[in-house]
């Protein structure tokens, strides 16, 4: 949960809450991915959020998230 909250730039409480869901939905909308039923993160949705993170849209500086953490889908 903390990893997903980091990817979507939500407070890392490690608890699923409405703020996390809203951050996920906002990220999906910004990436042009259907945000309906965002509670079910499939491969496409999670990939879009990671791509957004890697592009630095939420303030990341250098290197991609996947390179730093060996996250792959």
mmCIF file with all atom_site columns, N, CA, C and O in Angstrom, residues 41-63:
data_model
loop_
_atom_site.group_PDB
_atom_site.id
_atom_site.type_symbol
_atom_site.label_atom_id
_atom_site.label_alt_id
_atom_site.label_comp_id
_atom_site.label_asym_id
_atom_site.label_entity_id
_atom_site.label_seq_id
_atom_site.pdbx_PDB_ins_code
_atom_site.Cartn_x
_atom_site.Cartn_y
_atom_site.Cartn_z
_atom_site.occupancy
_atom_site.B_iso_or_equiv
_atom_site.pdbx_formal_charge
_atom_site.auth_seq_id
_atom_site.auth_comp_id
_atom_site.auth_asym_id
_atom_site.auth_atom_id
_atom_site.pdbx_PDB_model_num
ATOM 1  N N  . UNK A 1 41 ? -6.906 -1.979 -9.506  1.00 0.00 ? 41 UNK A N  1
ATOM 2  C CA . UNK A 1 41 ? -5.749 -1.593 -10.301 1.00 0.00 ? 41 UNK A CA 1
ATOM 3  C C  . UNK A 1 41 ? -5.294 -2.772 -11.146 1.00 0.00 ? 41 UNK A C  1
ATOM 4  O O  . UNK A 1 41 ? -4.664 -3.702 -10.658 1.00 0.00 ? 41 UNK A O  1
ATOM 5  N N  . UNK A 1 42 ? -5.617 -2.711 -12.425 1.00 0.00 ? 42 UNK A N  1
ATOM 6  C CA . UNK A 1 42 ? -5.141 -3.749 -13.317 1.00 0.00 ? 42 UNK A CA 1
ATOM 7  C C  . UNK A 1 42 ? -3.782 -3.334 -13.878 1.00 0.00 ? 42 UNK A C  1
ATOM 8  O O  . UNK A 1 42 ? -3.237 -2.285 -13.532 1.00 0.00 ? 42 UNK A O  1
ATOM 9  N N  . UNK A 1 43 ? -3.230 -4.155 -14.759 1.00 0.00 ? 43 UNK A N  1
ATOM 10 C CA . UNK A 1 43 ? -1.906 -3.912 -15.316 1.00 0.00 ? 43 UNK A CA 1
ATOM 11 C C  . UNK A 1 43 ? -1.841 -2.580 -16.059 1.00 0.00 ? 43 UNK A C  1
ATOM 12 O O  . UNK A 1 43 ? -0.878 -1.825 -15.912 1.00 0.00 ? 43 UNK A O  1
ATOM 13 N N  . UNK A 1 44 ? -2.870 -2.247 -16.828 1.00 0.00 ? 44 UNK A N  1
ATOM 14 C CA . UNK A 1 44 ? -2.882 -0.993 -17.592 1.00 0.00 ? 44 UNK A CA 1
ATOM 15 C C  . UNK A 1 44 ? -2.886 0.221  -16.658 1.00 0.00 ? 44 UNK A C  1
ATOM 16 O O  . UNK A 1 44 ? -2.124 1.177  -16.855 1.00 0.00 ? 44 UNK A O  1
ATOM 17 N N  . UNK A 1 45 ? -3.730 0.187  -15.653 1.00 0.00 ? 45 UNK A N  1
ATOM 18 C CA . UNK A 1 45 ? -3.842 1.321  -14.740 1.00 0.00 ? 45 UNK A CA 1
ATOM 19 C C  . UNK A 1 45 ? -2.564 1.509  -13.924 1.00 0.00 ? 45 UNK A C  1
ATOM 20 O O  . UNK A 1 45 ? -2.054 2.625  -13.795 1.00 0.00 ? 45 UNK A O  1
ATOM 21 N N  . UNK A 1 46 ? -2.048 0.432  -13.377 1.00 0.00 ? 46 UNK A N  1
ATOM 22 C CA . UNK A 1 46 ? -0.832 0.532  -12.589 1.00 0.00 ? 46 UNK A CA 1
ATOM 23 C C  . UNK A 1 46 ? 0.338  0.974  -13.467 1.00 0.00 ? 46 UNK A C  1
ATOM 24 O O  . UNK A 1 46 ? 1.153  1.802  -13.057 1.00 0.00 ? 46 UNK A O  1
ATOM 25 N N  . UNK A 1 47 ? 0.401  0.461  -14.689 1.00 0.00 ? 47 UNK A N  1
ATOM 26 C CA . UNK A 1 47 ? 1.453  0.871  -15.619 1.00 0.00 ? 47 UNK A CA 1
ATOM 27 C C  . UNK A 1 47 ? 1.394  2.354  -15.930 1.00 0.00 ? 47 UNK A C  1
ATOM 28 O O  . UNK A 1 47 ? 2.420  3.031  -15.995 1.00 0.00 ? 47 UNK A O  1
ATOM 29 N N  . UNK A 1 48 ? 0.193  2.893  -16.111 1.00 0.00 ? 48 UNK A N  1
ATOM 30 C CA . UNK A 1 48 ? 0.036  4.327  -16.392 1.00 0.00 ? 48 UNK A CA 1
ATOM 31 C C  . UNK A 1 48 ? 0.484  5.164  -15.204 1.00 0.00 ? 48 UNK A C  1
ATOM 32 O O  . UNK A 1 48 ? 1.139  6.199  -15.371 1.00 0.00 ? 48 UNK A O  1
ATOM 33 N N  . UNK A 1 49 ? 0.155  4.725  -13.997 1.00 0.00 ? 49 UNK A N  1
ATOM 34 C CA . UNK A 1 49 ? 0.570  5.468  -12.803 1.00 0.00 ? 49 UNK A CA 1
ATOM 35 C C  . UNK A 1 49 ? 2.088  5.446  -12.637 1.00 0.00 ? 49 UNK A C  1
ATOM 36 O O  . UNK A 1 49 ? 2.706  6.465  -12.299 1.00 0.00 ? 49 UNK A O  1
ATOM 37 N N  . UNK A 1 50 ? 2.714  4.304  -12.901 1.00 0.00 ? 50 UNK A N  1
ATOM 38 C CA . UNK A 1 50 ? 4.168  4.200  -12.796 1.00 0.00 ? 50 UNK A CA 1
ATOM 39 C C  . UNK A 1 50 ? 4.829  5.054  -13.876 1.00 0.00 ? 50 UNK A C  1
ATOM 40 O O  . UNK A 1 50 ? 5.832  5.728  -13.620 1.00 0.00 ? 50 UNK A O  1
ATOM 41 N N  . UNK A 1 51 ? 4.276  5.055  -15.083 1.00 0.00 ? 51 UNK A N  1
ATOM 42 C CA . UNK A 1 51 ? 4.811  5.897  -16.159 1.00 0.00 ? 51 UNK A CA 1
ATOM 43 C C  . UNK A 1 51 ? 4.746  7.359  -15.764 1.00 0.00 ? 51 UNK A C  1
ATOM 44 O O  . UNK A 1 51 ? 5.698  8.119  -15.957 1.00 0.00 ? 51 UNK A O  1
ATOM 45 N N  . UNK A 1 52 ? 3.629  7.764  -15.196 1.00 0.00 ? 52 UNK A N  1
ATOM 46 C CA . UNK A 1 52 ? 3.476  9.154  -14.746 1.00 0.00 ? 52 UNK A CA 1
ATOM 47 C C  . UNK A 1 52 ? 4.522  9.489  -13.697 1.00 0.00 ? 52 UNK A C  1
ATOM 48 O O  . UNK A 1 52 ? 5.160  10.534 -13.729 1.00 0.00 ? 52 UNK A O  1
ATOM 49 N N  . UNK A 1 53 ? 4.729  8.586  -12.755 1.00 0.00 ? 53 UNK A N  1
ATOM 50 C CA . UNK A 1 53 ? 5.732  8.773  -11.712 1.00 0.00 ? 53 UNK A CA 1
ATOM 51 C C  . UNK A 1 53 ? 7.125  8.902  -12.327 1.00 0.00 ? 53 UNK A C  1
ATOM 52 O O  . UNK A 1 53 ? 7.895  9.789  -11.983 1.00 0.00 ? 53 UNK A O  1
ATOM 53 N N  . UNK A 1 54 ? 7.442  8.006  -13.268 1.00 0.00 ? 54 UNK A N  1
ATOM 54 C CA . UNK A 1 54 ? 8.763  8.002  -13.898 1.00 0.00 ? 54 UNK A CA 1
ATOM 55 C C  . UNK A 1 54 ? 9.026  9.274  -14.699 1.00 0.00 ? 54 UNK A C  1
ATOM 56 O O  . UNK A 1 54 ? 10.169 9.698  -14.826 1.00 0.00 ? 54 UNK A O  1
ATOM 57 N N  . UNK A 1 55 ? 7.998  9.858  -15.243 1.00 0.00 ? 55 UNK A N  1
ATOM 58 C CA . UNK A 1 55 ? 8.167  11.081 -16.024 1.00 0.00 ? 55 UNK A CA 1
ATOM 59 C C  . UNK A 1 55 ? 8.364  12.300 -15.137 1.00 0.00 ? 55 UNK A C  1
ATOM 60 O O  . UNK A 1 55 ? 8.602  13.392 -15.626 1.00 0.00 ? 55 UNK A O  1
ATOM 61 N N  . UNK A 1 56 ? 8.250  12.110 -13.853 1.00 0.00 ? 56 UNK A N  1
ATOM 62 C CA . UNK A 1 56 ? 8.500  13.204 -12.927 1.00 0.00 ? 56 UNK A CA 1
ATOM 63 C C  . UNK A 1 56 ? 7.315  14.116 -12.710 1.00 0.00 ? 56 UNK A C  1
ATOM 64 O O  . UNK A 1 56 ? 7.463  15.222 -12.225 1.00 0.00 ? 56 UNK A O  1
ATOM 65 N N  . UNK A 1 57 ? 6.113  13.665 -13.059 1.00 0.00 ? 57 UNK A N  1
ATOM 66 C CA . UNK A 1 57 ? 4.934  14.506 -12.901 1.00 0.00 ? 57 UNK A CA 1
ATOM 67 C C  . UNK A 1 57 ? 4.607  14.797 -11.447 1.00 0.00 ? 57 UNK A C  1
ATOM 68 O O  . UNK A 1 57 ? 3.864  15.707 -11.151 1.00 0.00 ? 57 UNK A O  1
ATOM 69 N N  . UNK A 1 58 ? 5.156  14.026 -10.530 1.00 0.00 ? 58 UNK A N  1
ATOM 70 C CA . UNK A 1 58 ? 4.849  14.295 -9.128  1.00 0.00 ? 58 UNK A CA 1
ATOM 71 C C  . UNK A 1 58 ? 6.098  14.719 -8.368  1.00 0.00 ? 58 UNK A C  1
ATOM 72 O O  . UNK A 1 58 ? 6.226  14.513 -7.191  1.00 0.00 ? 58 UNK A O  1
ATOM 73 N N  . UNK A 1 59 ? 7.049  15.307 -9.068  1.00 0.00 ? 59 UNK A N  1
ATOM 74 C CA . UNK A 1 59 ? 8.182  15.926 -8.405  1.00 0.00 ? 59 UNK A CA 1
ATOM 75 C C  . UNK A 1 59 ? 9.405  15.057 -8.211  1.00 0.00 ? 59 UNK A C  1
ATOM 76 O O  . UNK A 1 59 ? 10.277 15.394 -7.419  1.00 0.00 ? 59 UNK A O  1
ATOM 77 N N  . UNK A 1 60 ? 9.513  13.966 -8.912  1.00 0.00 ? 60 UNK A N  1
ATOM 78 C CA . UNK A 1 60 ? 10.706 13.146 -8.794  1.00 0.00 ? 60 UNK A CA 1
ATOM 79 C C  . UNK A 1 60 ? 11.859 13.813 -9.531  1.00 0.00 ? 60 UNK A C  1
ATOM 80 O O  . UNK A 1 60 ? 11.663 14.505 -10.509 1.00 0.00 ? 60 UNK A O  1
ATOM 81 N N  . UNK A 1 61 ? 13.069 13.579 -9.081  1.00 0.00 ? 61 UNK A N  1
ATOM 82 C CA . UNK A 1 61 ? 14.214 14.259 -9.666  1.00 0.00 ? 61 UNK A CA 1
ATOM 83 C C  . UNK A 1 61 ? 14.917 13.393 -10.707 1.00 0.00 ? 61 UNK A C  1
ATOM 84 O O  . UNK A 1 61 ? 14.695 13.534 -11.883 1.00 0.00 ? 61 UNK A O  1
ATOM 85 N N  . UNK A 1 62 ? 15.776 12.503 -10.322 1.00 0.00 ? 62 UNK A N  1
ATOM 86 C CA . UNK A 1 62 ? 16.527 11.743 -11.317 1.00 0.00 ? 62 UNK A CA 1
ATOM 87 C C  . UNK A 1 62 ? 16.221 10.261 -11.219 1.00 0.00 ? 62 UNK A C  1
ATOM 88 O O  . UNK A 1 62 ? 15.793 9.777  -10.185 1.00 0.00 ? 62 UNK A O  1
ATOM 89 N N  . UNK A 1 63 ? 16.448 9.568  -12.299 1.00 0.00 ? 63 UNK A N  1
ATOM 90 C CA . UNK A 1 63 ? 16.222 8.131  -12.434 1.00 0.00 ? 63 UNK A CA 1
ATOM 91 C C  . UNK A 1 63 ? 14.746 7.789  -12.292 1.00 0.00 ? 63 UNK A C  1
ATOM 92 O O  . UNK A 1 63 ? 13.999 8.460  -11.621 1.00 0.00 ? 63 UNK A O  1
#
